[in-house]
Each structure stands twice: as structure tokens, then as C-alpha cells.
PDB file of C-alpha atoms in Angstrom:
ATOM      1  CA  MET A  30     209.603 178.331 129.545  1.00 52.00           C
ATOM      2  CA  SER A  31     208.227 180.465 126.967  1.00 77.00           C
ATOM      3  CA  VAL A  32     208.423 179.592 123.293  1.00 89.00           C
ATOM      4  CA  LEU A  33     208.353 182.398 121.578  1.00 92.00           C
ATOM      5  CA  PRO A  34     212.457 183.678 121.886  1.00 94.00           C
ATOM      6  CA  LEU A  35     212.648 180.517 119.658  1.00 94.00           C
ATOM      7  CA  VAL A  36     209.608 180.889 117.555  1.00 95.00           C
ATOM      8  CA  PHE A  37     210.715 184.784 116.736  1.00 96.00           C
ATOM      9  CA  THR A  38     215.279 183.077 116.457  1.00 97.00           C
ATOM     10  CA  SER A  39     213.524 180.287 114.405  1.00 96.00           C
ATOM     11  CA  GLY A  40     211.378 183.436 112.013  1.00 96.00           C
ATOM     12  CA  TRP A  41     214.198 185.202 111.409  1.00 97.00           C
ATOM     13  CA  ALA A  42     216.561 182.691 110.348  1.00 97.00           C
ATOM     14  CA  SER A  43     212.692 181.152 108.034  1.00 97.00           C
ATOM     15  CA  GLY A  44     213.461 184.431 105.855  1.00 96.00           C
ATOM     16  CA  ILE A  45     217.245 183.541 105.481  1.00 96.00           C
ATOM     17  CA  ASN A  46     216.984 179.455 105.266  1.00 96.00           C
ATOM     18  CA  ALA A  47     213.776 177.459 105.752  1.00 96.00           C
ATOM     19  CA  TYR A  48     214.905 174.779 104.512  1.00 96.00           C
ATOM     20  CA  ALA A  49     218.085 174.693 106.881  1.00 96.00           C
ATOM     21  CA  VAL A  50     215.505 175.579 110.169  1.00 97.00           C
ATOM     22  CA  VAL A  51     213.125 172.896 109.606  1.00 96.00           C
ATOM     23  CA  LEU A  52     216.155 169.445 108.845  1.00 96.00           C
ATOM     24  CA  LEU A  53     218.438 171.695 111.899  1.00 96.00           C
ATOM     25  CA  LEU A  54     215.227 171.480 114.460  1.00 96.00           C
ATOM     26  CA  GLY A  55     213.995 167.996 113.266  1.00 95.00           C
ATOM     27  CA  ILE A  56     217.610 166.725 114.283  1.00 95.00           C
ATOM     28  CA  PHE A  57     218.224 168.526 117.429  1.00 95.00           C
ATOM     29  CA  GLY A  58     214.836 166.942 118.394  1.00 93.00           C
ATOM     30  CA  ALA A  59     215.061 163.152 117.131  1.00 93.00           C
ATOM     31  CA  THR A  60     217.875 163.085 119.204  1.00 92.00           C
ATOM     32  CA  GLY A  61     217.528 164.469 122.180  1.00 90.00           C
ATOM     33  CA  LEU A  62     218.788 167.487 122.668  1.00 88.00           C
ATOM     34  CA  THR A  63     215.825 169.575 122.790  1.00 86.00           C
ATOM     35  CA  ASP A  64     212.074 168.984 124.124  1.00 86.00           C
ATOM     36  CA  GLU A  65     210.768 171.590 122.295  1.00 85.00           C
ATOM     37  CA  VAL A  66     210.562 169.960 118.698  1.00 90.00           C
ATOM     38  CA  PRO A  67     206.876 168.743 118.010  1.00 90.00           C
ATOM     39  CA  GLU A  68     207.686 164.918 116.311  1.00 92.00           C
ATOM     40  CA  SER A  69     206.054 165.888 112.875  1.00 92.00           C
ATOM     41  CA  LEU A  70     209.265 167.852 112.253  1.00 94.00           C
ATOM     42  CA  GLN A  71     211.328 165.022 113.934  1.00 95.00           C
ATOM     43  CA  ARG A  72     208.922 162.594 110.790  1.00 94.00           C
ATOM     44  CA  THR A  73     212.154 160.710 108.469  1.00 95.00           C
ATOM     45  CA  ASP A  74     210.079 162.302 105.172  1.00 95.00           C
ATOM     46  CA  VAL A  75     210.187 165.713 106.815  1.00 95.00           C
ATOM     47  CA  LEU A  76     213.822 165.164 107.137  1.00 96.00           C
ATOM     48  CA  ILE A  77     214.713 163.892 104.130  1.00 97.00           C
ATOM     49  CA  ALA A  78     212.715 166.704 102.291  1.00 97.00           C
ATOM     50  CA  ALA A  79     214.399 168.896 104.231  1.00 96.00           C
ATOM     51  CA  GLY A  80     217.500 168.056 103.300  1.00 96.00           C
ATOM     52  CA  VAL A  81     217.448 168.144  99.900  1.00 97.00           C
ATOM     53  CA  LEU A  82     216.244 170.825  99.057  1.00 96.00           C
ATOM     54  CA  PHE A  83     218.655 172.853 101.558  1.00 96.00           C
ATOM     55  CA  LEU A  84     221.165 171.835  98.723  1.00 96.00           C
ATOM     56  CA  CYS A  85     219.106 172.564  96.112  1.00 95.00           C
ATOM     57  CA  GLU A  86     219.746 176.466  97.360  1.00 94.00           C
ATOM     58  CA  ALA A  87     223.156 175.496  98.911  1.00 93.00           C
ATOM     59  CA  VAL A  88     223.435 175.773  95.039  1.00 93.00           C
ATOM     60  CA  ALA A  89     220.606 178.525  94.107  1.00 93.00           C
ATOM     61  CA  ASP A  90     221.758 181.094  96.251  1.00 91.00           C
ATOM     62  CA  LYS A  91     225.584 181.250  95.261  1.00 90.00           C
ATOM     63  CA  ILE A  92     224.390 181.958  91.767  1.00 90.00           C
ATOM     64  CA  PRO A  93     224.226 185.138  90.683  1.00 86.00           C
ATOM     65  CA  TYR A  94     220.671 186.262  89.104  1.00 84.00           C
ATOM     66  CA  VAL A  95     220.003 182.333  90.169  1.00 90.00           C
ATOM     67  CA  ASP A  96     219.529 183.484  93.978  1.00 91.00           C
ATOM     68  CA  SER A  97     217.081 187.046  92.826  1.00 87.00           C
ATOM     69  CA  VAL A  98     214.803 184.350  90.780  1.00 90.00           C
ATOM     70  CA  TRP A  99     215.128 181.577  94.073  1.00 93.00           C
ATOM     71  CA  ASP A 100     214.147 184.606  96.342  1.00 93.00           C
ATOM     72  CA  SER A 101     211.609 185.500  94.225  1.00 91.00           C
ATOM     73  CA  VAL A 102     210.267 182.231  94.001  1.00 92.00           C
ATOM     74  CA  HIS A 103     210.253 181.283  97.798  1.00 94.00           C
ATOM     75  CA  THR A 104     208.754 185.585  98.834  1.00 94.00           C
ATOM     76  CA  VAL A 105     205.813 183.303  99.830  1.00 94.00           C
ATOM     77  CA  VAL A 106     207.413 180.232 101.266  1.00 95.00           C
ATOM     78  CA  ARG A 107     209.129 181.522 103.797  1.00 96.00           C
ATOM     79  CA  PRO A 108     207.435 182.934 105.551  1.00 96.00           C
ATOM     80  CA  VAL A 109     204.412 180.432 105.983  1.00 96.00           C
ATOM     81  CA  ALA A 110     207.493 178.743 107.129  1.00 96.00           C
ATOM     82  CA  GLY A 111     208.386 180.367 110.208  1.00 96.00           C
ATOM     83  CA  ALA A 112     204.641 180.550 110.194  1.00 96.00           C
ATOM     84  CA  VAL A 113     204.287 177.132 110.982  1.00 95.00           C
ATOM     85  CA  VAL A 114     207.244 176.203 112.638  1.00 95.00           C
ATOM     86  CA  GLY A 115     206.383 178.717 114.864  1.00 94.00           C
ATOM     87  CA  ALA A 116     203.421 177.046 115.344  1.00 93.00           C
ATOM     88  CA  LEU A 117     204.563 174.323 115.765  1.00 93.00           C
ATOM     89  CA  LEU A 118     206.254 175.056 118.457  1.00 92.00           C
ATOM     90  CA  ALA A 119     203.992 176.634 120.881  1.00 90.00           C
ATOM     91  CA  GLY A 120     201.693 173.519 119.710  1.00 85.00           C
ATOM     92  CA  GLN A 121     204.012 171.466 121.490  1.00 76.00           C
ATOM     93  CA  SER A 122     205.350 174.089 124.859  1.00 70.00           C
ATOM     94  CA  GLY A 123     201.654 175.107 125.107  1.00 67.00           C
ATOM     95  CA  SER A 124     203.537 178.297 127.288  1.00 68.00           C
ATOM     96  CA  LEU A 125     201.867 180.549 123.858  1.00 76.00           C
ATOM     97  CA  SER A 126     199.171 180.236 121.327  1.00 84.00           C
ATOM     98  CA  ASP A 127     199.768 178.602 117.936  1.00 85.00           C
ATOM     99  CA  LEU A 128     197.639 181.381 116.340  1.00 88.00           C
ATOM    100  CA  ALA A 129     200.058 184.433 118.224  1.00 89.00           C
ATOM    101  CA  ALA A 130     202.925 182.499 117.697  1.00 91.00           C
ATOM    102  CA  GLY A 131     202.442 182.227 113.980  1.00 92.00           C
ATOM    103  CA  ALA A 132     202.546 185.289 113.256  1.00 94.00           C
ATOM    104  CA  VAL A 133     205.308 186.014 114.877  1.00 94.00           C
ATOM    105  CA  GLY A 134     207.359 183.447 113.066  1.00 95.00           C
ATOM    106  CA  GLY A 135     205.821 184.121 109.309  1.00 96.00           C
ATOM    107  CA  SER A 136     206.122 188.239 109.884  1.00 96.00           C
ATOM    108  CA  THR A 137     209.780 187.422 111.340  1.00 96.00           C
ATOM    109  CA  ALA A 138     210.265 185.422 108.079  1.00 96.00           C
ATOM    110  CA  LEU A 139     208.805 187.703 106.108  1.00 96.00           C
ATOM    111  CA  MET A 140     211.172 191.334 107.365  1.00 96.00           C
ATOM    112  CA  SER A 141     214.377 188.842 106.707  1.00 96.00           C
ATOM    113  CA  HIS A 142     213.360 187.199 103.907  1.00 96.00           C
ATOM    114  CA  PHE A 143     213.405 191.544 102.328  1.00 93.00           C
ATOM    115  CA  VAL A 144     216.513 191.968 103.589  1.00 93.00           C
ATOM    116  CA  LYS A 145     218.726 188.452 102.331  1.00 94.00           C
ATOM    117  CA  ALA A 146     216.528 189.082  98.954  1.00 91.00           C
ATOM    118  CA  GLY A 147     217.213 192.864  98.867  1.00 88.00           C
ATOM    119  CA  THR A 148     220.708 192.259  99.556  1.00 88.00           C
ATOM    120  CA  ARG A 149     221.108 189.963  96.756  1.00 87.00           C
ATOM    121  CA  MET A 150     219.641 192.289  94.516  1.00 82.00           C
ATOM    122  CA  ALA A 151     222.634 194.675  95.587  1.00 81.00           C
ATOM    123  CA  ILE A 152     225.143 192.190  94.786  1.00 83.00           C
ATOM    124  CA  ASN A 153     223.385 191.579  91.612  1.00 80.00           C
ATOM    125  CA  THR A 154     224.809 194.991  90.493  1.00 77.00           C
ATOM    126  CA  SER A 155     228.518 193.618  89.657  1.00 72.00           C
ATOM    127  CA  PRO A 156     226.854 189.657  89.083  1.00 63.00           C
ATOM    128  CA  GLU A 157     230.725 188.039  90.000  1.00 69.00           C
ATOM    129  CA  PRO A 158     230.592 185.009  91.527  1.00 72.00           C
ATOM    130  CA  PHE A 159     232.510 185.465  94.832  1.00 80.00           C
ATOM    131  CA  SER A 160     230.130 187.865  96.597  1.00 84.00           C
ATOM    132  CA  ASN A 161     226.661 185.620  96.417  1.00 85.00           C
ATOM    133  CA  VAL A 162     229.643 182.156  97.393  1.00 89.00           C
ATOM    134  CA  ALA A 163     230.625 184.669 100.333  1.00 90.00           C
ATOM    135  CA  MET A 164     227.417 186.055 101.129  1.00 91.00           C
ATOM    136  CA  SER A 165     225.231 182.978 101.379  1.00 91.00           C
ATOM    137  CA  THR A 166     228.051 180.640 103.018  1.00 93.00           C
ATOM    138  CA  ALA A 167     227.692 183.650 105.490  1.00 93.00           C
ATOM    139  CA  GLU A 168     224.171 182.874 105.464  1.00 93.00           C
ATOM    140  CA  ASP A 169     223.897 179.323 105.740  1.00 93.00           C
ATOM    141  CA  LEU A 170     226.649 179.301 109.067  1.00 95.00           C
ATOM    142  CA  GLY A 171     224.434 182.365 111.444  1.00 95.00           C
ATOM    143  CA  VAL A 172     221.797 180.134 110.169  1.00 96.00           C
ATOM    144  CA  ALA A 173     223.307 176.874 111.673  1.00 96.00           C
ATOM    145  CA  GLY A 174     224.891 179.108 114.348  1.00 96.00           C
ATOM    146  CA  ILE A 175     222.146 181.056 115.940  1.00 96.00           C
ATOM    147  CA  ILE A 176     219.360 178.123 115.104  1.00 96.00           C
ATOM    148  CA  THR A 177     221.874 175.762 117.336  1.00 95.00           C
ATOM    149  CA  PHE A 178     223.242 178.536 120.285  1.00 96.00           C
ATOM    150  CA  ALA A 179     218.482 178.412 120.993  1.00 94.00           C
ATOM    151  CA  MET A 180     218.362 174.842 121.811  1.00 92.00           C
ATOM    152  CA  PHE A 181     221.274 176.299 124.452  1.00 91.00           C
ATOM    153  CA  ASN A 182     219.544 179.929 125.281  1.00 94.00           C
ATOM    154  CA  PRO A 183     216.693 181.234 123.425  1.00 93.00           C
ATOM    155  CA  GLN A 184     216.575 184.219 125.439  1.00 95.00           C
ATOM    156  CA  ALA A 185     220.459 185.907 124.210  1.00 96.00           C
ATOM    157  CA  ALA A 186     219.938 184.491 120.847  1.00 96.00           C
ATOM    158  CA  ALA A 187     216.596 185.832 119.848  1.00 96.00           C
ATOM    159  CA  ILE A 188     218.301 189.139 121.123  1.00 97.00           C
ATOM    160  CA  ILE A 189     220.938 188.431 118.479  1.00 97.00           C
ATOM    161  CA  ALA A 190     218.447 187.572 115.275  1.00 97.00           C
ATOM    162  CA  ALA A 191     216.479 190.765 116.593  1.00 96.00           C
ATOM    163  CA  VAL A 192     219.780 193.269 116.092  1.00 97.00           C
ATOM    164  CA  LEU A 193     219.897 191.252 113.579  1.00 96.00           C
ATOM    165  CA  LEU A 194     217.480 191.671 111.555  1.00 96.00           C
ATOM    166  CA  VAL A 195     217.143 195.608 112.605  1.00 96.00           C
ATOM    167  CA  LEU A 196     220.994 196.202 111.084  1.00 95.00           C
ATOM    168  CA  GLY A 197     219.286 193.963 107.960  1.00 92.00           C
ATOM    169  CA  LEU A 198     217.041 196.232 106.859  1.00 92.00           C
ATOM    170  CA  VAL A 199     218.667 199.346 107.845  1.00 90.00           C
ATOM    171  CA  ILE A 200     222.047 198.324 105.401  1.00 87.00           C
ATOM    172  CA  LEU A 201     218.964 197.183 103.208  1.00 86.00           C
ATOM    173  CA  LEU A 202     217.591 201.198 103.473  1.00 85.00           C
ATOM    174  CA  PHE A 203     221.644 202.225 101.772  1.00 83.00           C
ATOM    175  CA  LEU A 204     221.188 199.505  99.172  1.00 80.00           C
ATOM    176  CA  ALA A 205     218.096 201.381  97.615  1.00 80.00           C
ATOM    177  CA  HIS A 206     220.302 202.467  95.191  1.00 79.00           C
ATOM    178  CA  ARG A 207     221.490 199.976  94.436  1.00 74.00           C
ATOM    179  CA  ILE A 208     218.465 197.982  93.965  1.00 75.00           C
ATOM    180  CA  ARG A 209     216.691 199.648  92.358  1.00 78.00           C
ATOM    181  CA  ARG A 210     219.433 199.925  89.873  1.00 76.00           C
ATOM    182  CA  PHE A 211     219.280 195.431  89.556  1.00 73.00           C
ATOM    183  CA  LEU A 212     215.585 196.177  88.766  1.00 73.00           C
ATOM    184  CA  ARG A 213     216.161 198.633  86.513  1.00 79.00           C
ATOM    185  CA  ARG A 214     218.712 196.306  84.724  1.00 75.00           C
ATOM    186  CA  ARG A 215     216.654 193.202  84.923  1.00 70.00           C
ATOM    187  CA  ALA A 216     213.560 195.587  82.994  1.00 74.00           C
ATOM    188  CA  GLN A 217     216.126 196.130  80.254  1.00 77.00           C
ATOM    189  CA  ARG A 218     216.816 192.901  80.242  1.00 75.00           C
ATOM    190  CA  ARG A 219     213.618 191.712  79.783  1.00 72.00           C
ATOM    191  CA  GLU A 220     213.214 194.148  76.804  1.00 71.00           C
ATOM    192  CA  GLU A 221     215.575 192.971  75.415  1.00 69.00           C
ATOM    193  CA  ARG A 222     214.204 189.448  74.825  1.00 71.00           C
ATOM    194  CA  ARG A 223     210.923 190.722  74.084  1.00 67.00           C
ATOM    195  CA  LEU A 224     212.453 192.610  71.192  1.00 64.00           C
ATOM    196  CA  ALA A 225     214.856 189.730  70.419  1.00 66.00           C
ATOM    197  CA  ALA A 226     211.762 187.224  70.559  1.00 64.00           C
ATOM    198  CA  THR A 227     209.839 189.554  68.407  1.00 65.00           C
ATOM    199  CA  GLY A 228     212.120 190.039  65.719  1.00 58.00           C
ATOM    200  CA  ALA A 229     212.806 186.387  65.647  1.00 58.00           C
ATOM    201  CA  ALA A 230     209.581 185.537  64.506  1.00 57.00           C
ATOM    202  CA  ARG A 231     208.956 188.249  62.280  1.00 61.00           C
ATOM    203  CA  ASP A 232     212.284 186.931  60.859  1.00 59.00           C
ATOM    204  CA  ALA A 233     210.916 183.740  60.145  1.00 61.00           C
ATOM    205  CA  ALA A 234     207.036 184.672  59.222  1.00 58.00           C
ATOM    206  CA  PRO A 235     206.765 183.907  55.471  1.00 63.00           C
ATOM    207  CA  PRO A 236     206.832 187.008  52.723  1.00 59.00           C
ATOM    208  CA  ASP A 237     203.549 187.863  52.179  1.00 55.00           C
TER     209      ASP A 237
END
């Protein structure tokens, strides 16, 4: 059976929470739920590292503005994770080339990451913590649910992931003005901090 649906689904989920994907796949493989997961993802050190990083993301992802900084750092991490997981899954099954699987997993992860990061920017235009907590929790549950579902029905899970990706991109277009507002506000705060630092340095300088 082709591993492509699982690669696509894991790529979409990696763009939202790569550490949860690695942790869940590793656990499913280690417990014998599936034989699609390579042994490299089932190693104890990989599971521990993924678990610790998942907990870090679970906290950072629920704090206004901190979540956007975290997303910025993970602009590279999530697509790379999606590509690596896809290549490993393809290598395990032998039904798809590693290069093709990496391209599918990485590109899908990149698109879903942009949806996640853009949505958070829009939410942070009114930075009260409740919407961040609700969105982050929904994302975590969604990733856990779709990866688990993919273990039993990868084709249906891939269809759901594709629909969610398209809907996310459409929503992102509607939220574009709020994202621009967030970026302007962040640039303004940077400029204010720069001017404050310049003023403090000028006040601290000895008089001529």
C-alpha cells in the first residue's frame, strides 16, 4: 500500500506541531500499533526529546506574542521535520522514493505552518490569552486526532488534511488585513524600544 497519504497527513500535522507528530508516530511504532514507522523514530532518546520539546511548545504556543516568536523560529524547523518524517516513512515502506516523500512532507508542512503562523498573528491583534489557549488546544487535539486516524485509515485522513489545508489558506486570505496590523504593531514596538535605548544611552553619557 502506498505510504503517500500518511506522508501528506504527517506533513500537514508537522506544520502545526512537528514535535507532537514525531512523538505520536514514535509511540505508535514502539507499541506495535503500526509497522509503517521506522525504528529511528521509536528510539527512546528521540521520544524523550520530542516529548520535552512538545511540552515547551504546549506552553509557548498559548502565550500571546510569544507564540508568534515561536512560530518565527520554527519556520525552518517544521518544514524540515515534515520532510525528514516523510522521507523516513517512505524508506520504511519502500513504496515511494525518499526524495519525493521529503518534497511532499516538507512542502505540505511549510504551507500549514504559514496558515498556523498567520492565524496567530491575526489573533494577536487583540492579545487576550483565551483565544490563544483555545486555538492552541484545538490545534494540539487536531494533530493528535488526525495522526491517530491516519494509522487506521490513511487515505481518509489525507483527504481531511487536504481539506483543512485549503480552508486554512482561504481563511488566511481573509485575515490578511489583521496580519498586516500585527506586523505594523510589532514594527512600532521595535522602533519604540530602539528610541528608548538610544535615549537611555544619551542620558547615561557623561556631559562634554
